[in-house]
Coordinates of C-alpha atoms and ligand atoms in Angstrom, one line a residue:
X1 CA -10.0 15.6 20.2
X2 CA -13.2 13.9 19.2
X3 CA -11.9 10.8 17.2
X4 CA -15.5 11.2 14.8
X5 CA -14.3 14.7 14.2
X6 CA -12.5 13.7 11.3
X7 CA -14.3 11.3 9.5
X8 CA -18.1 12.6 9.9
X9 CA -19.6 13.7 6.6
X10 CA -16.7 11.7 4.8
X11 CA -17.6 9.3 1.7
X12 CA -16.1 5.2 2.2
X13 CA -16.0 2.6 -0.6
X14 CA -15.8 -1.0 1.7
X15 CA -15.6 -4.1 -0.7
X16 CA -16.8 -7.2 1.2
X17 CA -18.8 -5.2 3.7
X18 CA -21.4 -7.7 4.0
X19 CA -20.2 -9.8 6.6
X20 CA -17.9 -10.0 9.4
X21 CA -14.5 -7.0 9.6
X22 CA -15.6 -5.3 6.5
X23 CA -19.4 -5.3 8.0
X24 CA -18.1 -4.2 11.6
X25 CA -16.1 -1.4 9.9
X26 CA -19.8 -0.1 7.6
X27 CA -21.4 0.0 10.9
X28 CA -18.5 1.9 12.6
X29 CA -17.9 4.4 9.8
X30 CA -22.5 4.8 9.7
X31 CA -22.1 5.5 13.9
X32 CA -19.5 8.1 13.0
X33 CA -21.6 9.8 10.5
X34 CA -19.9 8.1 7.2
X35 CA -21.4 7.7 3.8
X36 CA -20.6 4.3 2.6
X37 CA -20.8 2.3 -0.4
X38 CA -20.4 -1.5 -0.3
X39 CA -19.3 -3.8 -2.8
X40 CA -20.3 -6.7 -2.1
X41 CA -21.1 -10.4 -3.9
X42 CA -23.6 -12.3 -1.9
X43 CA -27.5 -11.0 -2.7
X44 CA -28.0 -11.9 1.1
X45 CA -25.2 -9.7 2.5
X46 CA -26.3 -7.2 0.0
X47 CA -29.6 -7.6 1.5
X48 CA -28.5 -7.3 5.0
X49 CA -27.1 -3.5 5.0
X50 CA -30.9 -2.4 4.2
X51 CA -31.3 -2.2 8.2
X52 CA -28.2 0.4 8.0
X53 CA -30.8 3.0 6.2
X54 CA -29.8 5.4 3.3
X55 CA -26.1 6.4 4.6
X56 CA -25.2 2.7 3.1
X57 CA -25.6 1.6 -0.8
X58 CA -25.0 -1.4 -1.7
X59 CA -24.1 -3.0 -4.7
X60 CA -24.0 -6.6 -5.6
X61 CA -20.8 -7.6 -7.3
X62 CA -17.7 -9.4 -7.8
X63 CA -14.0 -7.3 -6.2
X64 CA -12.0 -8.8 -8.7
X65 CA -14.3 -7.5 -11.6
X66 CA -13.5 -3.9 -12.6
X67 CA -16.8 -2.9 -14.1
X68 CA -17.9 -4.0 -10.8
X69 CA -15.4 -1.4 -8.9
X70 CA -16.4 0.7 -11.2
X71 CA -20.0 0.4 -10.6
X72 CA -19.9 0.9 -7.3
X73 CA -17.3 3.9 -7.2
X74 CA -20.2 5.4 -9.6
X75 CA -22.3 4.6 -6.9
X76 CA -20.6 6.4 -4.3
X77 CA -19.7 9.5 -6.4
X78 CA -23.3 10.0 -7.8
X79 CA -24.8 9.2 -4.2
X80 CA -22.4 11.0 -2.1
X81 CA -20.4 13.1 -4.4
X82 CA -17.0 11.8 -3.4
X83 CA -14.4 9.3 -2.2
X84 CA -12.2 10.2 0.9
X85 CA -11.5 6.3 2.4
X86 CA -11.4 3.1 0.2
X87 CA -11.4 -0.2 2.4
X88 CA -10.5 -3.4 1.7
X89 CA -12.1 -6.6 3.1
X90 CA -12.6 -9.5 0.6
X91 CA -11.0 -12.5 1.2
X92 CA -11.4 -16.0 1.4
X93 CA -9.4 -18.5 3.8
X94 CA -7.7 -21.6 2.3
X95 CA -8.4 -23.6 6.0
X96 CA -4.6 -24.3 6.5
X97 CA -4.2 -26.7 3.8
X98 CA -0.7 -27.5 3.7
X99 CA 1.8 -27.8 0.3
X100 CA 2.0 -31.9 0.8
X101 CA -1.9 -32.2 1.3
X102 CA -2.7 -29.6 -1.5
X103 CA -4.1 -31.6 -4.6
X104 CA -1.7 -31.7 -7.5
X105 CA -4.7 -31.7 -9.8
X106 CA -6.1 -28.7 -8.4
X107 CA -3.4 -26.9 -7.5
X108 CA -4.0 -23.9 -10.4
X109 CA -7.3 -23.7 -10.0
X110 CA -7.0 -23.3 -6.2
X111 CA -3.7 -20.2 -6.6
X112 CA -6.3 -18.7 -8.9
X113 CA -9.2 -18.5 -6.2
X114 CA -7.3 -17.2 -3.4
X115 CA -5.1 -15.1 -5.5
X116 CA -8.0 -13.1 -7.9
X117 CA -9.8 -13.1 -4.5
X118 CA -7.4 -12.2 -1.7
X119 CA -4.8 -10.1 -4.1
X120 CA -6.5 -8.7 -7.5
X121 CA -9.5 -7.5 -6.2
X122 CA -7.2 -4.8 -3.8
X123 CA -5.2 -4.1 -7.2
X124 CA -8.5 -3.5 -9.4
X125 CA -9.9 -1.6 -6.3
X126 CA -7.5 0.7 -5.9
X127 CA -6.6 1.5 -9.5
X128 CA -10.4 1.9 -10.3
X129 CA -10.5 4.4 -6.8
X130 CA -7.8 6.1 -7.6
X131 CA -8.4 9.1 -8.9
X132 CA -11.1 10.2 -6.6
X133 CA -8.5 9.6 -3.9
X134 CA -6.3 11.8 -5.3
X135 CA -8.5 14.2 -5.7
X136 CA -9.9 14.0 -2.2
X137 CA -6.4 13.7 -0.5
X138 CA -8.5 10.5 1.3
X139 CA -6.9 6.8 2.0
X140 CA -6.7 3.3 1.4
X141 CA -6.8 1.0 4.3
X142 CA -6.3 -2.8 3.6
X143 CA -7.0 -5.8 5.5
X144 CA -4.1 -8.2 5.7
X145 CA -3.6 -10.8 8.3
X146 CA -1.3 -12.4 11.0
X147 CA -0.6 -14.5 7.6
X148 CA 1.4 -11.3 6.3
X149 CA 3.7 -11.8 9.2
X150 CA 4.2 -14.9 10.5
X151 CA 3.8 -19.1 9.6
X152 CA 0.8 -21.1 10.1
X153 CA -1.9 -18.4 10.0
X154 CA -3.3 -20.5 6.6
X155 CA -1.5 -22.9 3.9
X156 CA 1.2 -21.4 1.9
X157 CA -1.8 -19.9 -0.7
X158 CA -3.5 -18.3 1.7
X159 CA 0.4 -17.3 3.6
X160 CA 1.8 -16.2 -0.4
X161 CA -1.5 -13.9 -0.6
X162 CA -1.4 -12.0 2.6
X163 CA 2.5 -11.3 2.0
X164 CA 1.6 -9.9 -1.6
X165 CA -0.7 -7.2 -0.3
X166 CA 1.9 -6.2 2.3
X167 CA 3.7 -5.5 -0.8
X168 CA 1.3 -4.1 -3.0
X169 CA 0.7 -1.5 0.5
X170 CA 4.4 -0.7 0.2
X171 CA 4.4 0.3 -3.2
X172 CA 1.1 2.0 -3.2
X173 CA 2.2 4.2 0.3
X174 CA 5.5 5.3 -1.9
X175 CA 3.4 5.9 -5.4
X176 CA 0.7 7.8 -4.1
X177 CA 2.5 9.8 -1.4
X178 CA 1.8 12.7 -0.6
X179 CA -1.9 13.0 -2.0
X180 CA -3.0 9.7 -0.3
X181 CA -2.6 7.7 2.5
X182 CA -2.1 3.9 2.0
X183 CA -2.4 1.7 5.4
X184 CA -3.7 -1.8 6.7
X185 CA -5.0 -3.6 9.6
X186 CA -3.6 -7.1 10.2
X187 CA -6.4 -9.1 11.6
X188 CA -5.6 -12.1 14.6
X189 CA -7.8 -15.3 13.8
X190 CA -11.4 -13.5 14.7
X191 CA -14.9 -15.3 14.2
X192 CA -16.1 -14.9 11.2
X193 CA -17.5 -17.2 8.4
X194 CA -14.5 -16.6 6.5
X195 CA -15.8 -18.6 3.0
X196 CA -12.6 -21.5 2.3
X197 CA -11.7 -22.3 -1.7
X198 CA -14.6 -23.4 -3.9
X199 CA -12.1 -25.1 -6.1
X200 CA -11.1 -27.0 -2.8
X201 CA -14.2 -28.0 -2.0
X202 CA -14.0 -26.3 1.6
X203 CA -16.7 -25.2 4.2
X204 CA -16.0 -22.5 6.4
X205 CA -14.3 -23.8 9.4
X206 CA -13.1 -20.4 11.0
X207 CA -16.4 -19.7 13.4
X208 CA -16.3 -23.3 15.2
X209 CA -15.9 -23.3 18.8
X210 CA -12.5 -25.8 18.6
X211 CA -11.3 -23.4 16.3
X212 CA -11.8 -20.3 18.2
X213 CA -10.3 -21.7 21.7
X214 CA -6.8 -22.6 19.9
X215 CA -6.4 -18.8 18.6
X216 CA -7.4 -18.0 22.3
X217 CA -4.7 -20.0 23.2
X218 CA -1.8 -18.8 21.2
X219 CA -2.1 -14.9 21.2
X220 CA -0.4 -13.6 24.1
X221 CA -3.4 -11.4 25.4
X222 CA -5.1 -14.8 25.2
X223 CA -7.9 -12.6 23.6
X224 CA -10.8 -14.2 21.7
X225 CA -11.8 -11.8 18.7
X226 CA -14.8 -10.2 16.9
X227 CA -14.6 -8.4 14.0
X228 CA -15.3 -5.5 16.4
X229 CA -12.2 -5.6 17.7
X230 CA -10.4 -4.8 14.5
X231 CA -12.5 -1.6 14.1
X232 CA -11.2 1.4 16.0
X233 CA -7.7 0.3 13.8
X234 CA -9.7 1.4 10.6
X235 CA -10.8 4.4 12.0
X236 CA -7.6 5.6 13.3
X237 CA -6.5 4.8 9.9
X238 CA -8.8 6.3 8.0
X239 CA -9.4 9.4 10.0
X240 CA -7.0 12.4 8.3
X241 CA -7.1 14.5 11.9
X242 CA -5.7 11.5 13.7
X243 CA -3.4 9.7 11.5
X244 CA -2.9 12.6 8.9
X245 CA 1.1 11.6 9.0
X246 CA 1.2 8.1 9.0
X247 CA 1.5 6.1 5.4
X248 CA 2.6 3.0 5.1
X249 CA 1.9 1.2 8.4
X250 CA 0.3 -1.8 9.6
X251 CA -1.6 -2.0 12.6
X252 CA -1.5 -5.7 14.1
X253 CA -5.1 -6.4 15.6
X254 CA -3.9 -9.6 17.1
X255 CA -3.3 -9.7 20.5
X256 CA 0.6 -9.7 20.5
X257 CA 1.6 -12.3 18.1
X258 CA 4.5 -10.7 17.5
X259 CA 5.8 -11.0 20.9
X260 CA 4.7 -14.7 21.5
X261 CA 7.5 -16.6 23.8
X262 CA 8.3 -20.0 22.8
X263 CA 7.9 -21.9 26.1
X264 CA 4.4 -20.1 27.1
X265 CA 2.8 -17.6 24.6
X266 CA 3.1 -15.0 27.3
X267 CA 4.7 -14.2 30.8
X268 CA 1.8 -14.8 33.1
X269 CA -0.6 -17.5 31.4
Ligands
NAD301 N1 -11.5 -14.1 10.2 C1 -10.2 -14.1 10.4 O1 -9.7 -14.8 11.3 C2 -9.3 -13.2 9.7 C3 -7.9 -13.1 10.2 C4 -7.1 -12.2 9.5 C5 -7.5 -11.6 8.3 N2 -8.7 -11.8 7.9 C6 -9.1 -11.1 6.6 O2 -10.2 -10.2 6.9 C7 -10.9 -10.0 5.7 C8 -12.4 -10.2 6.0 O3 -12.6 -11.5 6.3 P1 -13.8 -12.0 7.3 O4 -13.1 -13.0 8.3 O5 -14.5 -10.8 7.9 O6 -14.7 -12.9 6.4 P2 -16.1 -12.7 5.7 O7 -16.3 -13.8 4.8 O8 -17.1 -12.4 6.8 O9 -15.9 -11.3 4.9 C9 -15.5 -11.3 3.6 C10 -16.6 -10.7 2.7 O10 -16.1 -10.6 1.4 C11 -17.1 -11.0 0.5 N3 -16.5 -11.5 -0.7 C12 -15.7 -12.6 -0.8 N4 -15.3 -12.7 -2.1 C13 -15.8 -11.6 -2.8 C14 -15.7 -11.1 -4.1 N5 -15.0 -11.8 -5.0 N6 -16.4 -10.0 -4.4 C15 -17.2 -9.4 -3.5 N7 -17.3 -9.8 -2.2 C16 -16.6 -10.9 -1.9 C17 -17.8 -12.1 1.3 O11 -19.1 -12.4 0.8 C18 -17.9 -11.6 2.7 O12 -19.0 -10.7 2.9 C19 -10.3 -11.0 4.7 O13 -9.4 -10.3 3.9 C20 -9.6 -12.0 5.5 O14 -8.5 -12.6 4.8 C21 -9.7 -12.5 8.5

């Protein structure tokens, strides 16, 4: 089977598509013959997708604003006259900061960030999105992390985050079965320019070179990612004639965490 057969002349919502997974998955879904509408809160991201030509429409907002969703579900309706996939890919990193290191001071302020950011935008998206899913019999597909499985992927906010939209993907696979689909991809440490917590005062730090040869070094397929590499998971996902049967599943894009041993991460390294 052609794996574009099901997702050619389909209509995507992706919120963070400017940059990095969610900007590797608009270019993917445009190759395949996708529709998509980006939501979006840098006016230079925004600015970027012009290159991607009229399939794309982008609007400049904040996720975890739901006139914003709104707007830019309007946008994709009115443009493309539906919804069949919504994708999630905001987020923001809290650079491992760990509880005793974590400001006392600035601990509220700091849950808030990563939590409206990394946790209620997915909640506001997918209640705003909702009913064009339905109505389409489309899907959801979020992006969680190797932080939704396993320790010392970020600081317990960033760790706390990641496990809450495991279990906001639970809940929305059982409520909205059998009209829509609700999935995610779970990321390995990839490089990006992941944004750290403005209430922290953090740069990025994810893209450095350092950085980037210790996650090469702990995943057993000693694999160095690109957002690329998370891509043909949301397809897969989001395609109805491949993965019309499968709800509630998380693909791990993270080159075999999960079966790291504790002496060498794998057999023949
Ligand atoms: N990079 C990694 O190592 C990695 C690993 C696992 C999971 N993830 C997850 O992948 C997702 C994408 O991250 P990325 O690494 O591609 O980073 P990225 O910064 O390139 O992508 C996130 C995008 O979301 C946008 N954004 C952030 N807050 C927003 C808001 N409130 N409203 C609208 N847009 C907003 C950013 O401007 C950016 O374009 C995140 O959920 C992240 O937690 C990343």
């Amino acid at each position: 089977m052609n794996s574009s057969e099901g997702l050619e002349g389909k209509v995507a919502l992706v919120t963070g598509g400017g940059s990095g997974i969610g900007r590797a998955v608009v270019e993917a879904f445009v190759g395949l013959g996708m529709r998509v509408c980006v939501l979006e809160r840098s006016e230079e991201k925004v600015g970027g997708l012009d290159g991607l030509g009229d399939s794309v429409r982008a609007v400049r907002g904040d996720a975890t604003s739901l006139e914003d969703n709104e707007q830019a579900l309007s946008q994709a309706l009115e443009e493309f006259g539906r919804l069949d996939t919504l994708v999630c890919c905001v987020g923001l990193w809290d650079n491992l900061v760990k509880m005793r290191r974590l400001p006392k001071e600035r601990l509220h302020a700091a849950f808030e960030e990563i939590f409206s950011t990394n946790v209620e935008s997915y909640v506001v998206a997918t209640k705003v999105c909702l009913d064009a899913l339905v109505e389409s019999e489309g899907s959801i597909v979020y992006t969680l992390s190797n932080s939704a499985f396993y320790s010392d992927g970020g600081g317990p906010l960033y760790m706390a985050s990641k496990f809450a939209v495991r279990g906001l993907l639970t809940q929305m696979a059982y409520e909205l079965a059998p009209k829509v689909r609700v999935n995610g991809v779970a990321p390995g440490g990839t490089a990006t320019g992941i944004a750290g917590l403005s209430s922290l005062e953090q740069e990025p730090m994810l893209g450095s070179e350092k950085m980037q040869e210790g996650i090469k070094s702990i995943n057993p397929l000693q694999h160095e990612f690109t957002p690329e590499d998370h891509v043909g998971a949301y397809l897969y996902l989001a395609d109805p004639t491949l993965a019309g049967g499968v709800t509630g599943v998380i693909i791990n894009s993270d080159g075999g965490l999960g079966v790291r041993g504790f002496s060498k991460p794998g057999g023949m390294v």
